[in-house]
Short mmCIF file of C-alpha atoms in Angstrom, two decimals:
data_model
loop_
_atom_site.label_atom_id
_atom_site.label_comp_id
_atom_site.label_asym_id
_atom_site.label_seq_id
_atom_site.Cartn_x
_atom_site.Cartn_y
_atom_site.Cartn_z
CA UNK A 165 0.00 0.00 0.00
CA UNK A 166 2.85 2.39 0.75
CA UNK A 167 4.21 2.63 -2.82
CA UNK A 168 0.69 3.22 -4.13
CA UNK A 169 0.07 6.02 -1.63
CA UNK A 170 3.42 7.63 -2.41
CA UNK A 171 2.67 7.53 -6.15
CA UNK A 172 -0.83 8.89 -5.60
CA UNK A 173 0.53 11.73 -3.48
CA UNK A 174 3.11 12.63 -6.12
CA UNK A 175 0.41 12.70 -8.81
CA UNK A 176 -1.94 14.74 -6.64
CA UNK A 177 0.77 17.30 -5.93
CA UNK A 178 1.73 17.51 -9.56
CA UNK A 179 -1.66 17.68 -11.26
CA UNK A 180 -4.02 18.85 -8.52
CA UNK A 181 -1.89 21.26 -6.51
CA UNK A 182 -4.81 23.65 -6.03
CA UNK A 183 -6.92 20.91 -4.39
CA UNK A 184 -5.41 20.83 -0.92
CA UNK A 185 -8.14 18.52 0.37
CA UNK A 186 -7.18 15.84 -2.14
CA UNK A 187 -3.50 15.95 -1.17
CA UNK A 188 -4.42 16.14 2.52
CA UNK A 189 -6.48 12.94 2.32
CA UNK A 190 -3.64 11.08 0.64
CA UNK A 191 -1.08 12.45 3.10
CA UNK A 192 -3.27 11.41 6.00
CA UNK A 193 -3.49 7.84 4.68
CA UNK A 194 0.26 7.84 4.06
CA UNK A 195 0.89 8.88 7.68
CA UNK A 196 -1.32 6.07 8.97
CA UNK A 197 0.57 3.59 6.79
CA UNK A 198 3.99 4.91 7.89
CA UNK A 199 2.96 4.78 11.55
CA UNK A 200 1.80 1.17 11.12
CA UNK A 201 5.20 0.34 9.62
CA UNK A 202 6.88 2.00 12.62
CA UNK A 203 8.29 4.78 10.45
CA UNK A 204 7.06 7.52 12.74
CA UNK A 205 9.86 9.96 11.87
CA UNK A 206 8.72 10.10 8.25
CA UNK A 207 5.09 10.39 9.31
CA UNK A 208 5.97 13.22 11.69
CA UNK A 209 7.63 15.19 8.88
CA UNK A 210 4.50 14.90 6.74
CA UNK A 211 2.26 15.93 9.65
CA UNK A 212 4.47 18.96 10.19
CA UNK A 213 4.22 19.86 6.48
CA UNK A 214 0.42 19.56 6.64
CA UNK A 215 0.35 21.85 9.67
CA UNK A 216 2.62 24.43 8.04
CA UNK A 217 0.55 24.42 4.86
CA UNK A 218 -2.67 24.84 6.82
CA UNK A 219 -1.23 27.77 8.75
CA UNK A 220 -0.27 29.40 5.44
CA UNK A 221 -3.63 28.78 3.75
CA UNK A 222 -6.20 28.79 6.57
CA UNK A 223 -4.50 30.72 9.37
CA UNK A 224 -3.68 29.62 12.90
CA UNK A 225 -7.24 30.04 14.21
CA UNK A 226 -8.96 27.63 11.83
CA UNK A 227 -10.23 24.43 13.46
CA UNK A 228 -8.53 22.28 10.80
CA UNK A 229 -5.19 23.96 11.56
CA UNK A 230 -5.67 23.37 15.26
CA UNK A 231 -6.49 19.71 14.55
CA UNK A 232 -3.30 19.42 12.50
CA UNK A 233 -1.37 20.93 15.39
CA UNK A 234 -2.85 18.28 17.69
CA UNK A 235 -1.65 15.56 15.28
CA UNK A 236 1.87 17.02 15.33
CA UNK A 237 1.84 17.07 19.14
CA UNK A 238 0.56 13.48 19.37
CA UNK A 239 3.22 12.40 16.90
CA UNK A 240 5.91 14.05 19.03
CA UNK A 241 4.66 12.13 22.07
CA UNK A 242 4.71 8.80 20.24
CA UNK A 243 8.29 9.52 19.17
CA UNK A 244 9.19 10.39 22.79
CA UNK A 245 10.12 13.94 21.81
CA UNK A 246 8.87 15.47 25.02
CA UNK A 247 10.58 18.85 24.76
CA UNK A 248 9.38 19.37 21.20
CA UNK A 249 5.85 18.41 22.21
CA UNK A 250 5.80 20.72 25.24
CA UNK A 251 7.10 23.69 23.29
CA UNK A 252 4.80 23.15 20.33
CA UNK A 253 1.71 22.52 22.47
CA UNK A 254 2.36 25.51 24.72
CA UNK A 255 2.47 27.70 21.61
CA UNK A 256 -0.77 26.21 20.27
CA UNK A 257 -2.96 26.20 23.40
CA UNK A 258 -3.67 29.96 23.59
CA UNK A 259 -4.76 30.03 19.94
CA UNK A 260 -6.96 26.96 20.38
CA UNK A 261 -8.61 28.37 23.51
CA UNK A 262 -9.17 31.73 21.87
CA UNK A 263 -10.56 30.22 18.66
CA UNK A 264 -12.56 27.30 20.00
CA UNK A 265 -13.37 28.51 23.47
CA UNK A 266 -12.13 27.10 26.76
CA UNK A 267 -15.12 24.75 27.06
CA UNK A 268 -14.73 23.14 23.62
CA UNK A 269 -14.99 19.35 24.02
CA UNK A 270 -12.80 18.10 21.18
#
């Protein structure tokens, strides 16, 4: 499945670069596959790229950007990168609270 996802992602980026949702879906599946193969470092890089792209296109206050930030933080935890996770999460929490509200359940 991994080679197919990598090829699909390359095609999506090449021919459908304006359709971020299409590339995002493929990248998300690729991350799941990489995590299952215990290639978390590669998955983490892709999650970071997704987050950076969402910040650039949607802004830091968009719920999808905040969700991507949560995925980056969770990935840091699974890779035992505690300092990276703490720093990144501490930077994200004020934006999430301001955008979603302190009583947001998800």
